[in-house]
Structures are given as structure tokens and as C-alpha cells.
PDB file of C-alpha atoms in Angstrom:
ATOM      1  CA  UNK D  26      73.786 127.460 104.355  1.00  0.00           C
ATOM      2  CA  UNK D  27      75.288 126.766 100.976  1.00  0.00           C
ATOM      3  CA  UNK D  28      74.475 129.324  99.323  1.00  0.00           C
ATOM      4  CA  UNK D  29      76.214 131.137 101.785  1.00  0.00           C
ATOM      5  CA  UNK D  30      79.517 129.672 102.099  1.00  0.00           C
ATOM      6  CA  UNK D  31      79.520 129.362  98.085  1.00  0.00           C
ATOM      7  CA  UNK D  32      79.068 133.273  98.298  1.00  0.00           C
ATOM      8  CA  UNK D  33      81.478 133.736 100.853  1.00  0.00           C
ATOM      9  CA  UNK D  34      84.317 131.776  98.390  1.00  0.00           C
ATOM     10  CA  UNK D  35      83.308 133.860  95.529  1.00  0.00           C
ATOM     11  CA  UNK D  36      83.952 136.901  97.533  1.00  0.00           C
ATOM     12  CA  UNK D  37      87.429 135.392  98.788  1.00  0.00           C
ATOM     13  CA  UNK D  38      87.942 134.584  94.808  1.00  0.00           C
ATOM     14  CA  UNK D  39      87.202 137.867  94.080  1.00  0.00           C
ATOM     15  CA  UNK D  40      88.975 139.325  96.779  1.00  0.00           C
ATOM     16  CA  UNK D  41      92.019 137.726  95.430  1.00  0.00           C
ATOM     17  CA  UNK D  42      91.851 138.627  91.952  1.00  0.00           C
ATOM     18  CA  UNK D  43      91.348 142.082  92.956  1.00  0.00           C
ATOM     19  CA  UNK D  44      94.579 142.667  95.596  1.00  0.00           C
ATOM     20  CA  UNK D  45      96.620 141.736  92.442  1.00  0.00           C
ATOM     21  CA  UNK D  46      94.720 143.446  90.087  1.00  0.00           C
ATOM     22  CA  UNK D  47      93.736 140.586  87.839  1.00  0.00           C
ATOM     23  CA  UNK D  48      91.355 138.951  86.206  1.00  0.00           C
ATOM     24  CA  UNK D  49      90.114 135.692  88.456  1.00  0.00           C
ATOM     25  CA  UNK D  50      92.135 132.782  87.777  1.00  0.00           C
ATOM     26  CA  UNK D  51      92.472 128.968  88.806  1.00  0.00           C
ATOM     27  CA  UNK D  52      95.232 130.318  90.313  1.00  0.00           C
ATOM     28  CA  UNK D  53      92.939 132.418  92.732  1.00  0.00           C
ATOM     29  CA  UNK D  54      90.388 129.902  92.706  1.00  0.00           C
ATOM     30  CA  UNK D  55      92.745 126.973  94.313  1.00  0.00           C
ATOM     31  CA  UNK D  56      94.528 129.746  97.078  1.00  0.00           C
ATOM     32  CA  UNK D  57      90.870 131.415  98.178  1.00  0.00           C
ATOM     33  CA  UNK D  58      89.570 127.846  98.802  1.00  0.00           C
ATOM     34  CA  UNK D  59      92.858 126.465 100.184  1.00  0.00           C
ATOM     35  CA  UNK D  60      92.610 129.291 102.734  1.00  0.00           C
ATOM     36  CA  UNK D  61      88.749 128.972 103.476  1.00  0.00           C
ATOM     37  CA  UNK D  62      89.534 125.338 104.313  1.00  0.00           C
ATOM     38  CA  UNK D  63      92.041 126.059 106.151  1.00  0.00           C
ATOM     39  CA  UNK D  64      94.148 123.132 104.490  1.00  0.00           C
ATOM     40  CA  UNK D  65      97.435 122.851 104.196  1.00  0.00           C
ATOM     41  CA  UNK D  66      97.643 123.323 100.645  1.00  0.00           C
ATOM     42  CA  UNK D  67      95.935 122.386  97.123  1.00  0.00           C
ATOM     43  CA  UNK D  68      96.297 122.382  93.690  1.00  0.00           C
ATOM     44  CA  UNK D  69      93.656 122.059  90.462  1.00  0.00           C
ATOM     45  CA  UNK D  70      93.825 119.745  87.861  1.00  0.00           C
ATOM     46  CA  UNK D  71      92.096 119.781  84.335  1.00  0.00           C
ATOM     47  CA  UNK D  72      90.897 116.426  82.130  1.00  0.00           C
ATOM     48  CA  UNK D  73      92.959 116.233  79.579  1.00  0.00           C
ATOM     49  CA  UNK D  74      92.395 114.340  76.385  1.00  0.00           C
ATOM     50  CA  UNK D  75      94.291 111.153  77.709  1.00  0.00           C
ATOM     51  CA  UNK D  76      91.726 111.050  80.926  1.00  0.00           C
ATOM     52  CA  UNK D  77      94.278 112.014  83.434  1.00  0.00           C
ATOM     53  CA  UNK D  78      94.122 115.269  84.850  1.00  0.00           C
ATOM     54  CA  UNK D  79      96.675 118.124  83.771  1.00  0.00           C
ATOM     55  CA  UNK D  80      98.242 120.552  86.900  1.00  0.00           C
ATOM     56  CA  UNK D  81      97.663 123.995  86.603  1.00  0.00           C
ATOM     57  CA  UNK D  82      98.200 125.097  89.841  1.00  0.00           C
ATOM     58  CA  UNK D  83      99.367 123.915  93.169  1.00  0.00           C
ATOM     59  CA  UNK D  84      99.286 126.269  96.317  1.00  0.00           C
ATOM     60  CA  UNK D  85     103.422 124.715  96.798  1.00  0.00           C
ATOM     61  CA  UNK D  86     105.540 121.632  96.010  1.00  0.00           C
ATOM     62  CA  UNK D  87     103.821 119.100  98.203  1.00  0.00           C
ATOM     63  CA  UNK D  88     100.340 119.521  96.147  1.00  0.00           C
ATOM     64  CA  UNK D  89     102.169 119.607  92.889  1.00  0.00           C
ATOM     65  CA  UNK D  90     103.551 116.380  93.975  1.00  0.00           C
ATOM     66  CA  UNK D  91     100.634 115.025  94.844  1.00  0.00           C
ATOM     67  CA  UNK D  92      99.098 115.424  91.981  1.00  0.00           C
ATOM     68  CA  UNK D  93     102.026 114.299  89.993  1.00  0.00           C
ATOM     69  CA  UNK D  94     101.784 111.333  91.774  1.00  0.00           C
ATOM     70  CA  UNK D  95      98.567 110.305  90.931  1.00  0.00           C
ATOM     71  CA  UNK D  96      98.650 111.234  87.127  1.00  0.00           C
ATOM     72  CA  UNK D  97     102.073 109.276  87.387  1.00  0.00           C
ATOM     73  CA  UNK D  98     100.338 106.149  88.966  1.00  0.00           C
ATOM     74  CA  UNK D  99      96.555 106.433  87.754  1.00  0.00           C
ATOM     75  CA  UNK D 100      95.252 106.245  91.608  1.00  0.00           C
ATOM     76  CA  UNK D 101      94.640 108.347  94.574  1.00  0.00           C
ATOM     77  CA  UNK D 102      91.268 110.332  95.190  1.00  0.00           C
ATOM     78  CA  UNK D 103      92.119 112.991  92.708  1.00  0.00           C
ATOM     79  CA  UNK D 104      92.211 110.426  89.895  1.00  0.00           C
ATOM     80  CA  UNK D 105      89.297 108.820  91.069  1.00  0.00           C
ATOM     81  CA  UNK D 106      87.183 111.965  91.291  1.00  0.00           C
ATOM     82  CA  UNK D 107      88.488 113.145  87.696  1.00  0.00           C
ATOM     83  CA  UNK D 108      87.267 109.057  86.366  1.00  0.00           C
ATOM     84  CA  UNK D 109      83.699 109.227  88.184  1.00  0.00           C
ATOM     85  CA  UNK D 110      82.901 112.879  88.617  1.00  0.00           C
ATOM     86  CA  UNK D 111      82.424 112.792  92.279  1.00  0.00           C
ATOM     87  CA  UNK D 112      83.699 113.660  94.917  1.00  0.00           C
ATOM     88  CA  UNK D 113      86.224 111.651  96.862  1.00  0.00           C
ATOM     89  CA  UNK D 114      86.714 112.441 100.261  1.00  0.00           C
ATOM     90  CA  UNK D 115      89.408 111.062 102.884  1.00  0.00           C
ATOM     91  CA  UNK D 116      89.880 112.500 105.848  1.00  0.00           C
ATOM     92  CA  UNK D 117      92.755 110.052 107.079  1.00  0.00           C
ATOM     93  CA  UNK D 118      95.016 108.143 104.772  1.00  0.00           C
ATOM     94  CA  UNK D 119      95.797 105.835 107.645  1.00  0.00           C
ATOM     95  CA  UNK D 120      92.218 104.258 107.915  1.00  0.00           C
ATOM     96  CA  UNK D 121      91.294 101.005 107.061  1.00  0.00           C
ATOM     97  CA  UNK D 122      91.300  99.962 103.290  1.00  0.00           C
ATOM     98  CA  UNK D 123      92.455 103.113 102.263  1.00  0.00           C
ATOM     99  CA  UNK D 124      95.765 101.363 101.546  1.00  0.00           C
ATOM    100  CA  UNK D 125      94.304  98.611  99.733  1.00  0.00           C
ATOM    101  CA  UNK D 126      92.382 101.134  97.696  1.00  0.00           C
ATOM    102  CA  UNK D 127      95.447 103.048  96.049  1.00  0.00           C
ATOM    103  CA  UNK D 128      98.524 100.641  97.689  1.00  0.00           C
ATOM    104  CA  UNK D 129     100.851 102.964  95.374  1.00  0.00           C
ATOM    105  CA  UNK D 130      99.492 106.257  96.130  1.00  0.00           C
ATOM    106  CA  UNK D 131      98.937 106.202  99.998  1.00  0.00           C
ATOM    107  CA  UNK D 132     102.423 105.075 101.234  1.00  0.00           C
ATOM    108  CA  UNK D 133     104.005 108.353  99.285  1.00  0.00           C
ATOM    109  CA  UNK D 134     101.210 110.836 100.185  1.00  0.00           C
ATOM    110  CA  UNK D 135     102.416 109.731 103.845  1.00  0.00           C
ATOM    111  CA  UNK D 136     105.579 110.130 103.009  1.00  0.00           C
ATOM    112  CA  UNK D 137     105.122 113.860 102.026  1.00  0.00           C
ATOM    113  CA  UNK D 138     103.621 113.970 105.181  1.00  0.00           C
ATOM    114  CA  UNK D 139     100.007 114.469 103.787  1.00  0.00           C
ATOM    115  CA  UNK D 140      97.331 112.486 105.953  1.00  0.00           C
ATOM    116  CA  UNK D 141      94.095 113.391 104.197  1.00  0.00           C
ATOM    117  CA  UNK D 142      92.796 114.093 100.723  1.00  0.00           C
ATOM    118  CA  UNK D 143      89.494 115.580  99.531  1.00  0.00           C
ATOM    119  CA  UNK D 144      89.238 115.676  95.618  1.00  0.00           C
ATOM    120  CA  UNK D 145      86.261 117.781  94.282  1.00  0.00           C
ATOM    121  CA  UNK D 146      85.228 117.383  90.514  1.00  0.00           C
ATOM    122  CA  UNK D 147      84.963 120.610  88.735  1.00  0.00           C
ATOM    123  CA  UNK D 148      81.869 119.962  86.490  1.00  0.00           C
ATOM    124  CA  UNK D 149      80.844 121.792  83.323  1.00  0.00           C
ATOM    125  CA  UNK D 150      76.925 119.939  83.071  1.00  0.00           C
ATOM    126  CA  UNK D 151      77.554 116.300  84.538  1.00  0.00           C
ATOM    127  CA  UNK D 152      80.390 115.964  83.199  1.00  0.00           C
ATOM    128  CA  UNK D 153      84.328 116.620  85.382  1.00  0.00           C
ATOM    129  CA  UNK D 154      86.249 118.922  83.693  1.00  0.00           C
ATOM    130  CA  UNK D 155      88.728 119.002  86.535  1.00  0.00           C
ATOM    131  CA  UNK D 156      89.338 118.198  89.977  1.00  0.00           C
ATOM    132  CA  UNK D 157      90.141 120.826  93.217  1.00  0.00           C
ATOM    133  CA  UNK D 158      92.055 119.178  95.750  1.00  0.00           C
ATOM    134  CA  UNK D 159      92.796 120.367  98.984  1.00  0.00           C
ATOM    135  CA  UNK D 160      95.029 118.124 101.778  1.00  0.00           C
ATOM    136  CA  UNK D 161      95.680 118.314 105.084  1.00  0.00           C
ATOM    137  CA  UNK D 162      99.304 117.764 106.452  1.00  0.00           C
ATOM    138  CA  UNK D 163      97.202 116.479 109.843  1.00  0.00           C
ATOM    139  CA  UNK D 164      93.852 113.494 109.680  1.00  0.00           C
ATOM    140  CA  UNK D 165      90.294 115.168 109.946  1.00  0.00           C
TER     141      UNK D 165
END
């Protein structure tokens, strides 16, 4: 089963990269898997030197805000996944504790209209080079 899905995003990668006549980029990587989540948008971040992750692409402004939010306030499951290379999934903002977990990051994601999160390190070895994060304007 996973080795089939993961082959069916590198062909949507591809497939990308390939309609524009490019070589694949994070760019390509965030839309194809965006799309075969069928999210409502996403963005990927890399580590950067100071431990917080750097945007270089966000599927439209509500990602990039997202993400700007967390760098901004050091929480929210992007951050987390980027500080513990794992990955950090929330299906509903709403639910219990999730609040208490990032108080300054889960009253604005609402407020963007965003209801869940799912933050997915990007590993080079065991170690998170980066984050793909993909949100859902509806819970689930």
C-alpha cells in the first residue's frame, strides 16, 4: 500500500514538473501533494540555521500565513514537527487541549478559517530538514 501511494505522488510530482516543462521543484512537490490530499492548501518549509523553518512555497496566502505564523510565534504543528522530526498530525483545531498546546497559534489558524493541520518532517537520514504541511479549511 505505501509503496503505492508514494509512487502514485511521484508520478503526480512528475506530472507537474513536466506540464510546465521544468525541472521538479518544492514548488511541484507542495501542489502534487496538496492535490492528492485533497486539502485545501499547503506550503513547505526548510530548517534554517536559527531552528525555525524558512517558507519556500505556499499553495496561496492562507498557508503562507500559516506558516508565518508559527515561525512568528515558535508554536503550531509545523514548528513542532520541524523541533522533533515527526510528524504532527491534527485533524481538528477545535479538540480538546489543542488550545492549551499552542494558545497563540490555534485562535489565528481559526481565524483564517483553517480547522486542521498535518505537519510532515522532510528528513535527510533522521534528521528534519523541513516540514510539508497541508490544512484543511474543514475538521477531519
Amino acid at each position: 500500500m505505501y509503496g503505492e501511494r508514494a509512487e502514485r505522488v511521484r508520478a503526480a510530482i512528475n506530472e507537474r514538473a513536466l506540464a510546465e516543462e521544468l525541472p521538479v521543484s518544492l514548488r511541484h512537490v507542495c501542489l502534487a501533494c496538496a492535490d492528492s490530499l485533497n486539502v485545501s492548501g499547503g506550503c513547505v518549509m526548510l530548517a534554517s540555521t536559527l531552528g525555525l523553518g524558512e517558507p519556500v512555497y505556499a499553495t496561496d496566502l492562507c498557508s503562507d500565513r500559516l506558516a508565518e505564523l508559527q515561525i512568528t510565534m515558535g508554536e503550531g504543528p509545523t514548528a513542532e514537527a520541524l523541533r522533533e522530526d515527526r510528524a504532527v498530525l491534527v485533524p481538528d483545531l477545535a479538540a480538546t487541549g489543542t488550545r492549551h498546546r499552542w494558545p497563540l497559534f490555534v485562535p489565528q489558524a481559526q481565524d483564517l478559517g483553517r480547522r486542521a493541520v498535518f505537519s510532515f518532517p522532510l528528513l535527510l537520514g533522521a534528521t528534519a530538514v523541513g516540514v510539508l504541511e497541508v490544512n484543511r479549511a474543514d475538521p477531519g
